[in-house]
GROMACS .gro file of N, CA and C in nm:
model
  300
    1VAL      N    1  -0.039   0.290  -0.532
    1VAL     CA    2   0.103   0.249  -0.645
    1VAL      C    3   0.065   0.204  -0.725
    2ASP      N    4   0.175   0.199  -0.809
    2ASP     CA    5   0.103   0.115  -0.942
    2ASP      C    6   0.148  -0.072  -0.876
    3SER      N    7   0.078  -0.163  -0.845
    3SER     CA    8   0.076  -0.286  -0.800
    3SER      C    9   0.174  -0.417  -0.906
    4THR      N   10   0.178  -0.370  -1.032
    4THR     CA   11   0.233  -0.475  -1.092
    4THR      C   12   0.393  -0.372  -1.115
    5ALA      N   13   0.435  -0.289  -1.033
    5ALA     CA   14   0.580  -0.210  -1.032
    5ALA      C   15   0.592  -0.222  -0.920
    6VAL      N   16   0.571  -0.210  -0.808
    6VAL     CA   17   0.608  -0.269  -0.670
    6VAL      C   18   0.608  -0.343  -0.594
    7VAL      N   19   0.693  -0.413  -0.520
    7VAL     CA   20   0.669  -0.555  -0.422
    7VAL      C   21   0.641  -0.480  -0.313
    8GLY      N   22   0.545  -0.576  -0.255
    8GLY     CA   23   0.402  -0.564  -0.180
    8GLY      C   24   0.542  -0.629  -0.061
    9PRO      N   25   0.547  -0.593   0.097
    9PRO     CA   26   0.596  -0.652   0.176
    9PRO      C   27   0.614  -0.718   0.245
   10THR      N   28   0.752  -0.834   0.231
   10THR     CA   29   0.732  -0.937   0.309
   10THR      C   30   0.716  -0.963   0.498
   11LEU      N   31   0.559  -1.062   0.515
   11LEU     CA   32   0.566  -1.110   0.693
   11LEU      C   33   0.631  -1.130   0.684
   12ASP      N   34   0.615  -1.246   0.638
   12ASP     CA   35   0.764  -1.393   0.693
   12ASP      C   36   0.791  -1.443   0.554
   13ALA      N   37   0.933  -1.476   0.602
   13ALA     CA   38   1.033  -1.564   0.539
   13ALA      C   39   1.018  -1.671   0.598
   14ASN      N   40   0.969  -1.751   0.563
   14ASN     CA   41   1.058  -1.842   0.610
   14ASN      C   42   1.182  -1.927   0.578
   15ASP      N   43   1.211  -1.904   0.472
   15ASP     CA   44   1.371  -1.981   0.356
   15ASP      C   45   1.385  -1.825   0.342
   16PRO      N   46   1.517  -1.727   0.340
   16PRO     CA   47   1.547  -1.604   0.304
   16PRO      C   48   1.615  -1.615   0.190
   17ALA      N   49   1.641  -1.744   0.165
   17ALA     CA   50   1.709  -1.767   0.085
   17ALA      C   51   1.599  -1.780  -0.076
   18LEU      N   52   1.486  -1.800  -0.026
   18LEU     CA   53   1.371  -1.831  -0.111
   18LEU      C   54   1.251  -1.744  -0.104
   19TYR      N   55   1.214  -1.701  -0.264
   19TYR     CA   56   1.069  -1.592  -0.176
   19TYR      C   57   0.955  -1.668  -0.199
   20THR      N   58   0.961  -1.823  -0.285
   20THR     CA   59   0.828  -1.904  -0.259
   20THR      C   60   0.784  -1.923  -0.168
   21ASP      N   61   0.832  -1.922  -0.045
   21ASP     CA   62   0.779  -1.951   0.101
   21ASP      C   63   0.751  -1.816   0.128
   22ASP      N   64   0.730  -1.684   0.089
   22ASP     CA   65   0.715  -1.572   0.137
   22ASP      C   66   0.556  -1.541   0.211
   23VAL      N   67   0.534  -1.500   0.213
   23VAL     CA   68   0.349  -1.440   0.320
   23VAL      C   69   0.411  -1.291   0.275
   24ALA      N   70   0.305  -1.188   0.239
   24ALA     CA   71   0.379  -1.036   0.189
   24ALA      C   72   0.214  -0.998   0.162
   25VAL      N   73   0.203  -0.839   0.171
   25VAL     CA   74   0.088  -0.763   0.157
   25VAL      C   75   0.091  -0.653   0.000
   26SER      N   76  -0.017  -0.727  -0.045
   26SER     CA   77  -0.034  -0.651  -0.138
   26SER      C   78  -0.033  -0.488  -0.130
   27PRO      N   79   0.036  -0.445  -0.214
   27PRO     CA   80   0.145  -0.321  -0.212
   27PRO      C   81   0.062  -0.145  -0.150
   28ASN      N   82  -0.111  -0.139  -0.253
   28ASN     CA   83  -0.151  -0.008  -0.174
   28ASN      C   84  -0.189  -0.054   0.015
   29THR      N   85  -0.270  -0.182  -0.004
   29THR     CA   86  -0.246  -0.214   0.144
   29THR      C   87  -0.136  -0.201   0.268
   30ALA      N   88  -0.018  -0.259   0.174
   30ALA     CA   89   0.062  -0.222   0.292
   30ALA      C   90   0.133  -0.084   0.323
   31VAL      N   91   0.033  -0.043   0.269
   31VAL     CA   92   0.117   0.122   0.237
   31VAL      C   93  -0.027   0.210   0.327
   32CYS      N   94  -0.147   0.245   0.296
   32CYS     CA   95  -0.231   0.201   0.334
   32CYS      C   96  -0.270   0.224   0.494
   33SER      N   97  -0.230   0.067   0.523
   33SER     CA   98  -0.271   0.038   0.631
   33SER      C   99  -0.197   0.105   0.737
   34THR      N  100  -0.101   0.124   0.711
   34THR     CA  101  -0.015   0.215   0.810
   34THR      C  102  -0.039   0.323   0.920
   35CYS      N  103  -0.160   0.350   0.838
   35CYS     CA  104  -0.231   0.417   0.920
   35CYS      C  105  -0.376   0.399   0.927
   36HIS      N  106  -0.458   0.329   0.805
   36HIS     CA  107  -0.540   0.271   0.821
   36HIS      C  108  -0.593   0.170   0.835
   37SER      N  109  -0.609   0.143   1.019
   37SER     CA  110  -0.552   0.007   1.022
   37SER      C  111  -0.710  -0.059   1.161
   38THR      N  112  -0.819   0.039   1.137
   38THR     CA  113  -0.880  -0.004   1.229
   38THR      C  114  -0.918  -0.202   1.106
   39GLU      N  115  -1.031  -0.232   1.187
   39GLU     CA  116  -1.076  -0.350   1.134
   39GLU      C  117  -1.151  -0.341   1.012
   40THR      N  118  -1.245  -0.181   1.037
   40THR     CA  119  -1.320  -0.201   0.879
   40THR      C  120  -1.213  -0.169   0.743
   41ALA      N  121  -1.116  -0.019   0.833
   41ALA     CA  122  -1.063  -0.049   0.702
   41ALA      C  123  -1.014  -0.125   0.643
   42ARG      N  124  -0.956  -0.290   0.734
   42ARG     CA  125  -0.888  -0.433   0.675
   42ARG      C  126  -0.960  -0.458   0.621
   43SER      N  127  -1.139  -0.484   0.624
   43SER     CA  128  -1.226  -0.522   0.555
   43SER      C  129  -1.252  -0.415   0.412
   44HIS      N  130  -1.266  -0.331   0.438
   44HIS     CA  131  -1.227  -0.201   0.331
   44HIS      C  132  -1.164  -0.303   0.201
   45MET      N  133  -1.022  -0.202   0.275
   45MET     CA  134  -0.907  -0.332   0.186
   45MET      C  135  -0.893  -0.442   0.155
   46ILE      N  136  -0.942  -0.534   0.190
   46ILE     CA  137  -0.986  -0.643   0.123
   46ILE      C  138  -1.065  -0.678   0.064
   47ALA      N  139  -1.202  -0.648   0.069
   47ALA     CA  140  -1.262  -0.610   0.033
   47ALA      C  141  -1.316  -0.590  -0.164
   48ASN      N  142  -1.156  -0.461  -0.130
   48ASN     CA  143  -1.132  -0.357  -0.303
   48ASN      C  144  -0.998  -0.481  -0.298
   49GLY      N  145  -0.946  -0.625  -0.293
   49GLY     CA  146  -0.856  -0.674  -0.367
   49GLY      C  147  -0.740  -0.692  -0.310
   50GLY      N  148  -0.735  -0.564  -0.166
   50GLY     CA  149  -0.600  -0.636  -0.066
   50GLY      C  150  -0.594  -0.738  -0.003
   51ASP      N  151  -0.468  -0.732  -0.012
   51ASP     CA  152  -0.439  -0.930   0.043
   51ASP      C  153  -0.338  -0.927   0.148
   52TYR      N  154  -0.306  -0.954   0.219
   52TYR     CA  155  -0.300  -0.914   0.375
   52TYR      C  156  -0.169  -1.090   0.365
   53SER      N  157  -0.223  -1.181   0.270
   53SER     CA  158  -0.109  -1.306   0.234
   53SER      C  159  -0.124  -1.365   0.159
   54ALA      N  160  -0.087  -1.318   0.070
   54ALA     CA  161  -0.022  -1.295  -0.031
   54ALA      C  162   0.098  -1.393  -0.041
   55GLY      N  163   0.158  -1.459  -0.187
   55GLY     CA  164   0.289  -1.490  -0.191
   55GLY      C  165   0.436  -1.431  -0.289
   56LYS      N  166   0.472  -1.478  -0.286
   56LYS     CA  167   0.610  -1.433  -0.449
   56LYS      C  168   0.638  -1.571  -0.449
   57ASP      N  169   0.619  -1.475  -0.618
   57ASP     CA  170   0.676  -1.627  -0.730
   57ASP      C  171   0.855  -1.649  -0.693
   58ALA      N  172   0.975  -1.698  -0.770
   58ALA     CA  173   1.037  -1.722  -0.760
   58ALA      C  174   1.121  -1.609  -0.748
   59ASN      N  175   1.127  -1.509  -0.805
   59ASN     CA  176   1.159  -1.367  -0.861
   59ASN      C  177   1.172  -1.217  -0.764
   60GLY      N  178   1.051  -1.285  -0.719
   60GLY     CA  179   0.993  -1.170  -0.618
   60GLY      C  180   0.903  -1.071  -0.571
   61ARG      N  181   0.817  -1.176  -0.764
   61ARG     CA  182   0.716  -1.080  -0.760
   61ARG      C  183   0.551  -1.116  -0.691
   62LEU      N  184   0.443  -0.998  -0.691
   62LEU     CA  185   0.337  -1.034  -0.571
   62LEU      C  186   0.293  -1.176  -0.645
   63VAL      N  187   0.217  -1.265  -0.600
   63VAL     CA  188   0.144  -1.332  -0.647
   63VAL      C  189  -0.021  -1.407  -0.578
   64SER      N  190  -0.128  -1.333  -0.603
   64SER     CA  191  -0.183  -1.320  -0.548
   64SER      C  192  -0.329  -1.340  -0.596
   65SER      N  193  -0.464  -1.362  -0.539
   65SER     CA  194  -0.570  -1.448  -0.547
   65SER      C  195  -0.635  -1.362  -0.664
   66SER      N  196  -0.596  -1.192  -0.577
   66SER     CA  197  -0.706  -1.083  -0.653
   66SER      C  198  -0.638  -0.966  -0.653
   67LEU      N  199  -0.658  -0.868  -0.722
   67LEU     CA  200  -0.618  -0.745  -0.797
   67LEU      C  201  -0.659  -0.630  -0.685
   68GLU      N  202  -0.567  -0.545  -0.594
   68GLU     CA  203  -0.611  -0.432  -0.589
   68GLU      C  204  -0.721  -0.340  -0.682
   69THR      N  205  -0.828  -0.338  -0.660
   69THR     CA  206  -0.882  -0.196  -0.724
   69THR      C  207  -0.909  -0.082  -0.672
   70CYS      N  208  -0.801  -0.030  -0.558
   70CYS     CA  209  -0.784   0.168  -0.518
   70CYS      C  210  -0.852   0.217  -0.599
   71VAL      N  211  -0.801   0.207  -0.717
   71VAL     CA  212  -0.787   0.344  -0.809
   71VAL      C  213  -0.905   0.396  -0.912
   72LEU      N  214  -0.953   0.249  -0.848
   72LEU     CA  215  -1.116   0.326  -0.867
   72LEU      C  216  -1.193   0.413  -0.827
   73CYS      N  217  -1.151   0.382  -0.724
   73CYS     CA  218  -1.237   0.520  -0.564
   73CYS      C  219  -1.133   0.654  -0.542
   74HIS      N  220  -0.984   0.593  -0.526
   74HIS     CA  221  -0.892   0.684  -0.494
   74HIS      C  222  -0.843   0.758  -0.531
   75GLY      N  223  -0.845   0.654  -0.726
   75GLY     CA  224  -0.719   0.735  -0.844
   75GLY      C  225  -0.775   0.914  -0.887
   76PRO      N  226  -0.589   0.976  -0.938
   76PRO     CA  227  -0.604   1.036  -0.977
   76PRO      C  228  -0.821   1.190  -1.046
   77GLY      N  229  -0.885   1.206  -0.948
   77GLY     CA  230  -1.009   1.278  -0.998
   77GLY      C  231  -1.149   1.164  -0.950
   78ARG      N  232  -1.095   1.083  -0.881
   78ARG     CA  233  -1.189   0.958  -0.845
   78ARG      C  234  -1.259   1.109  -0.682
   79ASN      N  235  -1.375   1.009  -0.649
   79ASN     CA  236  -1.420   1.100  -0.523
   79ASN      C  237  -1.422   1.104  -0.412
   80GLN      N  238  -1.312   0.967  -0.406
   80GLN     CA  239  -1.219   1.002  -0.305
   80GLN      C  240  -1.039   0.980  -0.312
   81ASP      N  241  -1.011   1.078  -0.433
   81ASP     CA  242  -0.909   1.085  -0.479
   81ASP      C  243  -0.793   1.058  -0.373
   82VAL      N  244  -0.650   0.987  -0.314
   82VAL     CA  245  -0.619   1.000  -0.250
   82VAL      C  246  -0.534   1.168  -0.195
   83LYS      N  247  -0.468   1.174  -0.314
   83LYS     CA  248  -0.419   1.304  -0.346
   83LYS      C  249  -0.513   1.416  -0.315
   84VAL      N  250  -0.602   1.403  -0.328
   84VAL     CA  251  -0.705   1.482  -0.247
   84VAL      C  252  -0.788   1.514  -0.107
   85MET      N  253  -0.760   1.403  -0.131
   85MET     CA  254  -0.845   1.347   0.057
   85MET      C  255  -0.745   1.356   0.166
   86HIS      N  256  -0.586   1.376   0.145
   86HIS     CA  257  -0.478   1.356   0.206
   86HIS      C  258  -0.389   1.513   0.205
   87LYS      N  259  -0.457   1.576   0.118
   87LYS     CA  260  -0.414   1.752   0.052
   87LYS      C  261  -0.239   1.692   0.068
   88ILE      N  262  -0.222   1.639  -0.009
   88ILE     CA  263  -0.119   1.640  -0.125
   88ILE      C  264  -0.078   1.726  -0.178
   89GLY      N  265   0.044   1.810  -0.155
   89GLY     CA  266   0.059   1.931  -0.323
   89GLY      C  267   0.006   2.033  -0.228
   90SER      N  268  -0.092   2.037  -0.166
   90SER     CA  269  -0.189   2.195  -0.121
   90SER      C  270  -0.154   2.272   0.030
   91PHE      N  271   0.003   2.198   0.085
   91PHE     CA  272   0.016   2.236   0.221
   91PHE      C  273   0.133   2.332   0.158
   92GLU      N  274   0.245   2.339   0.294
   92GLU     CA  275   0.335   2.394   0.337
   92GLU      C  276   0.418   2.280   0.394
   93VAL      N  277   0.548   2.264   0.362
   93VAL     CA  278   0.556   2.160   0.408
   93VAL      C  279   0.698   2.226   0.492
   94TYR      N  280   0.684   2.199   0.636
   94TYR     CA  281   0.782   2.311   0.737
   94TYR      C  282   0.900   2.199   0.727
   95ASN      N  283   0.984   2.287   0.687
   95ASN     CA  284   1.143   2.233   0.697
   95ASN      C  285   1.212   2.273   0.801
   96VAL      N  286   1.251   2.241   0.900
   96VAL     CA  287   1.293   2.303   1.078
   96VAL      C  288   1.453   2.318   0.984
   97ARG      N  289   1.484   2.283   0.922
   97ARG     CA  290   1.662   2.335   0.869
   97ARG      C  291   1.602   2.507   0.871
   98ASP      N  292   1.527   2.560   0.796
   98ASP     CA  293   1.515   2.708   0.736
   98ASP      C  294   1.466   2.766   0.890
   99ASN      N  295   1.443   2.701   0.965
   99ASN     CA  296   1.459   2.770   1.092
   99ASN      C  297   1.591   2.784   1.200
  100ASP      N  298   1.725   2.737   1.158
  100ASP     CA  299   1.743   2.740   1.282
  100ASP      C  300   1.808   2.847   1.300
   0.00000   0.00000   0.00000
């Protein structure tokens, strides 16, 4: 995802009225780590700019000490393109309603 356009999810909101005391996860790391949850995967994400303890500014935008560089290997046309690796768009989606 475009980490400049997508807000990272909040892990801890000390004061729900303030964003500035939130602890968040950077957007791509949040998405990928839902399935890729091993310590090796976590280390890979952190080494490539993933942040499990980012902050937020007063407007709720992510404040991180690093920049996710996932697109360098996992972007369109790259050697580990997410859409290719996960076969997105190349398999039929089974719709239960079609078979009622």
